[in-house]
Short mmCIF file of C-alpha atoms and ligand atoms in Angstrom, two decimals:
data_model
loop_
_atom_site.label_atom_id
_atom_site.label_comp_id
_atom_site.label_asym_id
_atom_site.label_seq_id
_atom_site.Cartn_x
_atom_site.Cartn_y
_atom_site.Cartn_z
CA MET A 371 88.91 62.92 150.53
CA PRO A 372 88.19 59.24 150.85
CA ASP A 373 85.43 58.36 153.22
CA SER A 374 84.07 55.35 154.92
CA GLN A 375 80.74 56.59 156.05
CA GLN A 376 78.00 54.15 156.76
CA VAL A 377 74.33 54.48 156.17
CA ALA A 378 71.90 55.96 158.65
CA SER A 379 73.62 54.80 161.78
CA ASN A 380 76.18 57.54 161.38
CA SER A 381 75.43 60.29 163.76
CA SER A 382 76.94 63.69 163.42
CA SER A 383 79.39 62.77 166.14
CA SER A 384 80.71 59.77 164.22
CA ARG A 385 81.15 62.06 161.23
CA SER A 386 83.46 64.35 163.05
CA ALA A 387 85.32 61.49 164.69
CA THR A 388 88.02 61.29 162.06
CA ALA A 389 89.50 63.79 159.70
CA THR A 390 89.07 61.50 156.70
CA LYS A 391 85.29 61.87 156.64
CA PRO A 392 84.05 64.12 153.87
CA ALA A 393 83.91 67.73 154.84
CA LEU A 394 80.37 68.82 155.52
CA TRP A 395 78.91 72.14 154.45
CA SER A 396 79.48 74.53 157.29
CA SER A 397 75.85 75.58 157.58
CA ARG A 398 72.42 75.27 156.03
CA PHE A 399 72.96 78.60 154.36
CA VAL A 400 76.12 77.40 152.65
CA PHE A 401 74.42 74.25 151.43
CA ILE A 402 71.57 76.33 150.05
CA MET A 403 74.04 78.56 148.28
CA ALA A 404 75.97 75.60 146.85
CA ALA A 405 72.76 73.92 145.72
CA VAL A 406 71.47 77.18 144.26
CA GLY A 407 74.87 77.65 142.64
CA SER A 408 74.45 74.25 141.04
CA ALA A 409 70.84 74.82 140.06
CA VAL A 410 71.09 78.37 138.77
CA GLY A 411 73.10 78.47 135.61
CA LEU A 412 72.77 78.46 131.87
CA GLY A 413 69.60 76.42 132.34
CA ASN A 414 67.80 79.41 133.82
CA ILE A 415 69.22 82.28 131.86
CA TRP A 416 70.14 80.75 128.52
CA LYS A 417 68.02 77.65 128.09
CA PHE A 418 64.73 78.52 129.76
CA PRO A 419 64.06 81.65 127.65
CA TYR A 420 65.01 79.99 124.38
CA ILE A 421 63.01 76.80 124.85
CA THR A 422 60.08 78.88 126.07
CA GLY A 423 60.35 80.89 122.87
CA GLU A 424 60.55 77.75 120.75
CA ASN A 425 57.58 76.15 122.46
CA GLY A 426 55.17 79.06 122.25
CA GLY A 427 55.31 80.58 125.75
CA GLY A 428 52.46 80.50 128.31
CA ALA A 429 51.26 76.90 128.22
CA PHE A 430 54.83 75.63 128.14
CA VAL A 431 55.76 77.79 131.14
CA LEU A 432 52.76 76.51 133.06
CA VAL A 433 53.67 72.87 132.41
CA TYR A 434 57.24 73.63 133.39
CA LEU A 435 56.11 75.21 136.69
CA ALA A 436 53.87 72.22 137.38
CA CYS A 437 56.78 69.85 136.68
CA ILE A 438 58.98 71.77 139.12
CA ALA A 439 56.36 71.66 141.89
CA VAL A 440 54.98 68.17 141.48
CA ILE A 441 57.95 66.21 140.16
CA GLY A 442 61.10 68.29 140.58
CA LEU A 443 60.72 69.38 144.17
CA PRO A 444 59.81 65.97 145.65
CA LEU A 445 62.61 64.46 143.62
CA MET A 446 65.09 66.98 144.94
CA MET A 447 64.10 66.00 148.47
CA SER A 448 64.54 62.35 147.51
CA GLU A 449 67.98 62.84 146.02
CA VAL A 450 69.33 64.94 148.85
CA MET A 451 67.93 62.44 151.31
CA VAL A 452 69.44 59.41 149.58
CA GLY A 453 72.70 61.33 149.23
CA ARG A 454 72.83 62.14 152.91
CA ARG A 455 72.05 58.57 153.93
CA GLY A 456 74.68 57.14 151.62
CA GLY A 457 77.27 59.79 152.29
CA LYS A 458 79.21 58.86 149.17
CA SER A 459 79.40 59.57 145.46
CA PRO A 460 76.09 58.99 143.65
CA ILE A 461 77.32 55.59 142.46
CA GLY A 462 78.66 54.66 145.89
CA THR A 463 75.56 56.01 147.56
CA MET A 464 73.17 53.95 145.45
CA ALA A 465 75.20 50.82 146.23
CA VAL A 466 75.30 51.53 149.96
CA VAL A 467 71.68 52.58 150.33
CA ALA A 468 70.31 49.74 148.19
CA LYS A 469 72.26 47.27 150.31
CA ALA A 470 71.07 48.82 153.55
CA GLU A 471 67.49 48.47 152.33
CA GLY A 472 68.11 44.86 151.36
CA ARG A 473 67.61 45.60 147.66
CA SER A 474 69.31 44.40 144.51
CA LYS A 475 72.82 45.51 143.70
CA ARG A 476 71.55 46.61 140.32
CA TRP A 477 70.27 49.85 141.80
CA VAL A 478 73.80 51.05 141.41
CA GLY A 479 72.90 51.42 137.73
CA VAL A 480 70.86 54.50 138.63
CA GLY A 481 73.98 56.14 140.02
CA ILE A 482 75.95 55.15 136.94
CA MET A 483 73.37 56.55 134.54
CA ALA A 484 73.09 59.77 136.53
CA THR A 485 76.87 60.18 136.50
CA LEU A 486 76.94 59.55 132.77
CA ALA A 487 74.21 62.14 132.18
CA ALA A 488 76.16 64.70 134.21
CA PHE A 489 79.29 63.93 132.20
CA LEU A 490 77.52 64.36 128.86
CA ILE A 491 75.86 67.58 129.99
CA LEU A 492 79.18 68.95 131.16
CA SER A 493 80.70 68.28 127.73
CA PHE A 494 78.33 70.64 125.91
CA TYR A 495 77.63 72.96 128.84
CA SER A 496 81.27 73.98 128.80
CA VAL A 497 81.05 74.99 125.13
CA ILE A 498 78.02 77.23 125.76
CA ALA A 499 79.47 78.66 128.95
CA GLY A 500 82.55 79.53 126.93
CA TRP A 501 80.46 81.95 124.86
CA THR A 502 80.21 84.27 127.86
CA MET A 503 83.93 85.06 127.70
CA PRO A 504 84.12 86.73 124.28
CA TYR A 505 80.93 88.54 125.28
CA ILE A 506 82.69 89.90 128.36
CA ILE A 507 85.47 91.17 126.13
CA SER A 508 83.01 92.75 123.68
CA ALA A 509 81.18 94.39 126.57
CA ILE A 510 84.37 95.85 128.01
CA SER A 511 85.57 97.10 124.64
CA GLY A 512 82.26 98.84 124.00
CA SER A 513 81.26 96.78 120.95
CA PHE A 514 77.64 96.70 122.03
CA SER A 515 77.10 100.42 122.09
CA ASP A 516 74.13 101.18 119.82
CA ILE A 517 74.39 97.79 118.15
CA ASN A 518 71.27 96.81 116.17
CA ALA A 519 69.65 93.41 116.09
CA GLU A 520 71.16 92.51 112.76
CA ASP A 521 74.74 93.30 113.79
CA SER A 522 74.22 91.53 117.07
CA GLY A 523 73.09 88.45 115.16
CA ALA A 524 76.14 88.73 112.95
CA LEU A 525 78.45 88.99 115.96
CA PHE A 526 77.00 85.82 117.43
CA GLY A 527 77.06 84.05 114.07
CA GLY A 528 80.73 84.96 113.71
CA LEU A 529 81.54 83.33 117.03
CA LEU A 530 79.72 80.12 116.18
CA ALA A 531 81.40 79.94 112.79
CA SER A 532 84.84 79.87 114.34
CA PRO A 533 85.82 76.47 115.73
CA TRP A 534 89.16 77.74 117.01
CA GLN A 535 87.62 80.53 119.02
CA LEU A 536 85.05 78.16 120.44
CA LEU A 537 87.78 75.69 121.28
CA LEU A 538 89.77 78.33 123.13
CA TRP A 539 86.83 79.39 125.34
CA HIS A 540 85.66 75.82 125.86
CA SER A 541 89.17 74.87 127.00
CA ILE A 542 89.43 77.79 129.41
CA PHE A 543 86.03 77.10 130.90
CA MET A 544 86.76 73.40 131.38
CA GLY A 545 90.08 74.36 132.96
CA LEU A 546 88.29 76.60 135.45
CA THR A 547 85.88 73.79 136.31
CA VAL A 548 88.69 71.31 136.87
CA LEU A 549 90.54 73.82 139.01
CA VAL A 550 87.81 74.15 141.64
CA SER A 551 86.87 70.50 141.45
CA ALA A 552 90.47 69.44 142.07
CA GLY A 553 90.72 71.69 145.10
CA GLY A 554 87.68 70.12 146.76
CA VAL A 555 84.24 71.44 146.07
CA ARG A 556 83.44 72.80 149.47
CA HIS A 557 86.58 74.81 149.75
CA GLY A 558 86.46 76.42 146.37
CA LEU A 559 82.76 76.96 146.20
CA GLU A 560 81.58 78.37 149.49
CA ARG A 561 83.13 81.79 149.14
CA ALA A 562 82.18 82.31 145.52
CA VAL A 563 78.54 81.32 145.70
CA THR A 564 77.61 83.25 148.80
CA LYS A 565 78.55 86.54 147.13
CA LEU A 566 77.93 85.96 143.45
CA MET A 567 74.49 84.41 143.54
CA PRO A 568 72.92 87.40 145.30
CA ALA A 569 74.70 89.74 142.85
CA LEU A 570 73.29 87.87 139.87
CA PHE A 571 69.82 88.10 141.33
CA ILE A 572 70.08 91.87 141.77
CA LEU A 573 71.43 92.36 138.28
CA LEU A 574 68.54 90.42 136.82
CA LEU A 575 66.15 92.68 138.71
CA ILE A 576 67.87 95.70 137.16
CA LEU A 577 67.51 94.14 133.71
CA VAL A 578 63.83 93.49 134.30
CA GLY A 579 63.52 97.12 135.36
CA TYR A 580 65.08 98.18 132.10
CA ALA A 581 62.92 95.78 130.10
CA ALA A 582 59.86 97.38 131.70
CA THR A 583 60.80 100.66 129.99
CA THR A 584 60.80 99.17 126.49
CA GLY A 585 57.05 99.51 126.12
CA HIS A 586 56.71 95.79 125.39
CA PHE A 587 56.62 94.49 128.92
CA GLY A 588 52.91 93.68 128.85
CA GLU A 589 53.34 91.71 125.66
CA ALA A 590 56.12 89.70 127.27
CA VAL A 591 54.07 89.04 130.39
CA SER A 592 51.18 87.71 128.37
CA PHE A 593 53.56 85.66 126.21
CA LEU A 594 55.02 84.06 129.34
CA PHE A 595 51.93 83.67 131.44
CA LYS A 596 48.87 83.51 129.21
CA PRO A 597 48.59 79.86 128.28
CA ASP A 598 47.53 78.89 124.80
CA PHE A 599 47.10 75.16 125.11
CA SER A 600 46.58 74.67 121.41
CA ALA A 601 50.29 75.37 121.00
CA LEU A 602 51.26 72.58 123.38
CA THR A 603 52.57 69.33 121.90
CA ALA A 604 53.47 66.08 123.63
CA GLU A 605 57.09 66.79 122.85
CA ALA A 606 56.82 70.24 124.44
CA ILE A 607 55.59 68.59 127.63
CA LEU A 608 58.56 66.25 127.60
CA THR A 609 60.86 69.21 127.01
CA ALA A 610 59.31 71.06 129.98
CA LEU A 611 59.73 67.98 132.15
CA GLY A 612 63.32 67.40 131.07
CA HIS A 613 64.09 71.02 131.70
CA ALA A 614 62.65 70.82 135.21
CA PHE A 615 65.29 68.17 135.99
CA PHE A 616 68.03 70.00 134.15
CA THR A 617 67.43 73.33 135.83
CA LEU A 618 67.23 71.84 139.34
CA SER A 619 70.38 69.74 138.72
CA LEU A 620 68.41 66.55 139.33
CA ALA A 621 68.82 63.08 137.88
CA SER A 622 72.49 63.76 137.30
CA GLY A 623 73.93 62.95 140.68
CA ALA A 624 74.70 66.60 141.42
CA MET A 625 72.16 67.03 144.21
CA MET A 626 72.85 63.54 145.51
CA ALA A 627 76.57 64.26 145.68
CA TYR A 628 75.98 67.57 147.47
CA GLY A 629 73.45 65.91 149.79
CA ALA A 630 76.25 63.65 150.98
CA TYR A 631 77.91 66.72 152.50
CA LEU A 632 74.75 67.92 154.25
CA PRO A 633 74.81 67.89 158.06
CA LYS A 634 72.18 65.72 159.71
CA ASN A 635 70.42 68.47 161.57
CA VAL A 636 69.42 70.43 158.47
CA SER A 637 65.82 70.11 157.24
CA ILE A 638 65.99 68.63 153.76
CA ALA A 639 62.47 69.58 152.76
CA ARG A 640 62.66 73.23 153.74
CA THR A 641 66.03 73.55 152.11
CA ALA A 642 64.80 71.97 148.88
CA VAL A 643 61.85 74.33 148.78
CA VAL A 644 64.14 77.34 149.08
CA VAL A 645 66.42 76.05 146.31
CA ALA A 646 63.55 75.29 143.94
CA VAL A 647 61.85 78.63 144.55
CA MET A 648 65.04 80.59 143.99
CA ASP A 649 65.86 78.66 140.85
CA THR A 650 62.38 79.26 139.45
CA CYS A 651 62.51 82.97 140.29
CA VAL A 652 65.77 83.36 138.40
CA ALA A 653 64.34 81.65 135.32
CA LEU A 654 61.18 83.76 135.35
CA LEU A 655 63.19 86.94 135.88
CA ALA A 656 65.38 86.00 132.92
CA GLY A 657 62.24 85.54 130.83
CA LEU A 658 60.85 88.88 131.96
CA ALA A 659 64.15 90.58 131.13
CA ILE A 660 64.56 89.03 127.71
CA PHE A 661 61.16 88.86 126.03
CA PRO A 662 60.34 92.58 126.21
CA ILE A 663 63.62 93.18 124.39
CA VAL A 664 62.83 90.45 121.88
CA PHE A 665 59.48 92.05 121.06
CA ALA A 666 60.75 95.63 121.15
CA HIS A 667 63.31 94.82 118.46
CA GLY A 668 61.17 92.58 116.35
CA LEU A 669 63.40 89.58 117.05
CA ALA A 670 62.09 86.03 116.80
CA ALA A 671 61.13 84.46 120.13
CA SER A 672 61.93 81.13 118.51
CA GLU A 673 65.46 82.22 117.63
CA GLY A 674 66.91 79.16 119.42
CA PRO A 675 70.09 78.75 121.45
CA GLY A 676 71.39 82.18 120.42
CA LEU A 677 68.41 84.01 121.91
CA ILE A 678 70.04 85.78 124.87
CA PHE A 679 73.34 86.29 123.06
CA VAL A 680 71.59 88.11 120.25
CA THR A 681 68.97 90.04 122.20
CA LEU A 682 70.76 91.24 125.31
CA PRO A 683 73.62 93.11 123.58
CA VAL A 684 70.99 95.18 121.76
CA ALA A 685 69.41 96.14 125.07
CA PHE A 686 72.74 96.83 126.74
CA GLY A 687 73.76 98.94 123.76
CA GLN A 688 70.90 101.34 124.40
CA MET A 689 70.86 101.37 128.17
CA PRO A 690 72.61 104.12 130.08
CA GLY A 691 75.74 102.55 131.58
CA GLY A 692 75.13 99.60 129.26
CA GLY A 693 78.79 98.70 128.89
CA PHE A 694 79.12 98.31 132.62
CA PHE A 695 75.94 96.30 133.04
CA ALA A 696 76.79 94.12 130.06
CA THR A 697 80.20 93.31 131.51
CA LEU A 698 78.70 92.54 134.88
CA PHE A 699 75.96 90.41 133.37
CA PHE A 700 78.24 88.17 131.33
CA VAL A 701 80.72 87.86 134.20
CA LEU A 702 77.93 86.75 136.52
CA LEU A 703 76.56 84.39 133.90
CA LEU A 704 80.03 82.89 133.60
CA PHE A 705 80.15 82.40 137.37
CA ALA A 706 76.66 80.94 137.46
CA ALA A 707 77.68 78.45 134.77
CA TRP A 708 80.89 77.71 136.62
CA THR A 709 79.21 76.82 139.93
CA SER A 710 76.90 74.52 137.94
CA SER A 711 79.62 72.80 135.94
CA ILE A 712 81.59 72.10 139.12
CA SER A 713 78.59 70.21 140.49
CA MET A 714 78.30 68.21 137.26
CA LEU A 715 81.87 67.00 137.56
CA GLU A 716 81.36 66.15 141.23
CA SER A 717 79.43 62.92 140.54
CA LEU A 718 82.33 61.47 138.60
CA VAL A 719 85.15 62.94 140.68
CA SER A 720 83.69 61.79 143.98
CA TYR A 721 83.25 58.31 142.52
CA LEU A 722 86.82 58.06 141.20
CA ASN A 723 88.03 59.45 144.50
CA GLU A 724 86.28 56.61 146.31
CA LYS A 725 88.07 54.19 144.04
CA GLY A 726 91.39 55.54 145.27
CA VAL A 727 92.16 58.08 142.54
CA SER A 728 93.28 61.39 144.00
CA ARG A 729 90.91 64.34 143.64
CA VAL A 730 93.35 66.20 141.47
CA LYS A 731 93.82 63.29 139.07
CA ALA A 732 90.11 62.50 139.01
CA ALA A 733 89.19 66.11 138.22
CA ILE A 734 91.80 66.39 135.48
CA GLY A 735 90.91 63.02 133.95
CA GLY A 736 87.15 63.58 134.08
CA GLY A 737 87.46 67.15 132.82
CA PHE A 738 89.74 66.12 129.98
CA ALA A 739 87.35 63.41 128.82
CA ALA A 740 84.39 65.83 128.90
CA TRP A 741 86.50 68.39 127.05
CA LEU A 742 87.16 65.86 124.28
CA VAL A 743 83.47 65.04 123.89
CA GLY A 744 82.75 68.78 123.99
CA ILE A 745 84.80 69.23 120.85
CA THR A 746 82.19 67.25 118.92
CA THR A 747 79.58 69.73 120.19
CA LEU A 748 81.51 72.77 119.11
CA LEU A 749 82.14 71.28 115.68
CA SER A 750 78.44 70.59 115.30
CA LEU A 751 77.91 74.36 115.46
CA ASN A 752 79.95 74.92 112.31
CA VAL A 753 81.98 72.34 110.38
CA TRP A 754 79.60 69.51 111.23
CA SER A 755 76.39 71.51 111.25
CA ASP A 756 75.01 69.30 108.47
CA PHE A 757 75.99 66.11 110.23
CA THR A 758 72.66 64.85 111.56
CA PRO A 759 73.38 61.15 112.06
CA MET A 760 69.99 60.05 113.37
CA ASP A 761 67.86 61.33 110.51
CA SER A 762 66.33 57.93 109.90
CA PHE A 763 64.34 58.31 113.14
CA ALA A 764 61.62 60.92 112.72
CA ARG A 765 62.08 62.16 116.28
CA PHE A 766 65.77 62.89 115.77
CA GLU A 767 65.54 64.27 112.28
CA GLY A 768 67.71 67.29 111.63
CA LYS A 769 69.39 67.07 115.01
CA THR A 770 73.11 67.78 115.15
CA LEU A 771 75.36 66.07 117.67
CA PHE A 772 74.82 68.95 120.11
CA ASP A 773 71.04 68.66 119.70
CA LEU A 774 71.30 64.92 120.25
CA TYR A 775 73.34 65.20 123.47
CA ASP A 776 70.85 67.72 124.76
CA TYR A 777 67.87 65.56 123.81
CA LEU A 778 69.41 62.33 125.09
CA THR A 779 70.26 63.79 128.49
CA ALA A 780 67.28 66.06 129.23
CA ASN A 781 64.51 64.13 127.50
CA ILE A 782 65.59 60.52 127.94
CA MET A 783 68.26 59.86 130.57
CA MET A 784 67.09 62.33 133.21
CA PRO A 785 63.41 61.35 133.17
CA LEU A 786 64.48 57.71 133.34
CA VAL A 787 66.82 58.25 136.28
CA ALA A 788 64.13 60.35 137.97
CA PHE A 789 61.58 57.58 137.50
CA LEU A 790 63.89 54.99 139.03
CA ILE A 791 64.75 57.20 141.99
CA ALA A 792 61.06 57.82 142.67
CA VAL A 793 60.41 54.06 142.53
CA PHE A 794 63.34 53.45 144.85
CA VAL A 795 62.36 55.93 147.56
CA GLY A 796 58.62 55.33 147.14
CA TRP A 797 58.59 51.54 147.00
CA LYS A 798 61.96 50.04 147.87
CA MET A 799 63.12 52.08 150.80
CA LYS A 800 61.51 51.53 154.20
CA PRO A 801 59.18 54.44 154.93
CA GLU A 802 60.59 54.62 158.49
CA HIS A 803 63.95 55.44 156.97
CA SER A 804 62.71 58.25 154.75
CA LYS A 805 60.58 59.49 157.62
CA ALA A 806 63.64 59.74 159.83
CA GLU A 807 65.21 62.04 157.24
CA LEU A 808 62.23 64.14 156.25
CA GLY A 809 60.29 64.49 159.49
CA ALA A 810 56.83 66.05 159.28
CA TRP A 811 57.15 66.65 155.54
CA HIS A 812 57.18 62.92 154.97
CA LYS A 813 53.39 62.75 155.03
CA LEU A 814 53.10 65.04 152.07
CA TRP A 815 56.16 63.83 150.20
CA PHE A 816 55.58 60.09 150.41
CA PRO A 817 52.33 59.72 148.43
CA VAL A 818 53.70 62.10 145.82
CA VAL A 819 56.90 60.15 145.12
CA ARG A 820 55.14 56.82 145.51
CA TYR A 821 52.27 57.47 143.11
CA LEU A 822 52.15 60.86 141.49
CA THR A 823 55.73 61.23 140.29
CA PRO A 824 56.15 57.79 138.69
CA ILE A 825 52.70 57.86 137.12
CA ALA A 826 53.20 61.35 135.71
CA LEU A 827 56.54 60.29 134.27
CA LEU A 828 55.03 57.18 132.72
CA ILE A 829 52.26 59.19 131.10
CA VAL A 830 54.65 61.70 129.57
CA PHE A 831 56.81 58.87 128.27
CA ALA A 832 53.84 56.98 126.87
CA PHE A 833 52.59 59.99 124.97
CA ASN A 834 55.98 60.57 123.50
CA LEU A 835 56.48 57.00 122.40
CA ARG A 836 53.27 56.95 120.41
N1 LIG B 1338 71.05 73.22 136.83
C1 LIG B 1338 72.07 73.68 135.94
C2 LIG B 1338 71.54 74.85 135.13
O1 LIG B 1338 70.35 75.12 135.16
C3 LIG B 1338 72.56 72.59 135.05
C4 LIG B 1338 72.92 71.32 135.73
C5 LIG B 1338 72.41 70.13 135.28
C6 LIG B 1338 73.82 71.32 136.82
C7 LIG B 1338 72.76 68.93 135.88
C8 LIG B 1338 74.17 70.13 137.43
C9 LIG B 1338 73.63 68.95 136.95
O2 LIG B 1338 72.27 75.50 134.45
#
């Protein structure tokens, strides 16, 4: 769907004037669901628990929550706002909005870096999301019934050790992503997210309910919420910050691209608050579901990326109706990952589409390229697990290619993009323009993005560069 929208001056009437304008979300509710669909994904259910476990719990969670509130939320408002003003792909939007503000053409670089980050994330995200599929099969076939922690670990280890299996699931998942993306995001997504997101939420509540019966709930609560600041390192703060961007789908063009489809009359600030709150609730619920099980079975909180795949089958195996709940859980996790991966591809697809490539070709081409890069991730889980090419830098020592992609995107590219966006909206864009978009919230938002966000980002960077 090529578009020729112009900045700011476009009223909702000019948007509906021709059929070639991009389709807008049909209501605020649908946008919220699409944005929540993008935000809620592996980041909440897979990544948040395992990085919390690796970084010692409480203090890390507190920093993460602070990053969401003080940096993530204002940035989400900024991205959706810029996206709606530009009305194009993130790259196109940055070009259009920078020009309208009389700023340098180079601002387009922010859109390019965001699109690149989304592409890199998609490449490894698809590999991880693929893991849910063999888990669905195991759940249906009853393999989890009465499984112990050791066997569950072995099951997971077996999956990681098999490049061909990983390749199969990675390929299927990328295919699914391309399928919806090629059909036009709005069309494919609206129906799915409005039903599946609420279902996932309810299922997580059930899991938390089960976890409360393990006798280790209190331990998990104090692990998650009792801060021990002596365990907090500068790198953990950077990880919490990077994860705040990752989990809210920021600094990757996803929210900017979706913002372009947001009708003018919808309040950006209120919407962003709802999305951020829901995303945070899902992550905390996932933590509350998983850590009691971890402690009840004497598993290591610092287990790493396998954490939920090793712990949850043990819980499901003992729960009444566990086979059913396990199947439902991994199906919903697959869907949650799917609605996120679609939004990752959107930055690139919408850009190529603007350049005259059809949506179908753009989705296939972009998906294929990310699939190829993804193969290096899946090999780094087995055949190349000893290939740690950046060992000569202390910070990257022992990191496989997968670890490096994750680090590069979440800890370097996203904070950098976020910093530049904050500088753009806080210093380069006319305040009247952002005020027109944000209304009464502008008063609160403006000083935050102008001072607090960039300064906080600089401090975290400075501490990490020491
Ligand atoms: N927010 C998604 C998650 O938490 C990941 C994501 C990152 C989606 C960047 C889009 C863009 O799983």
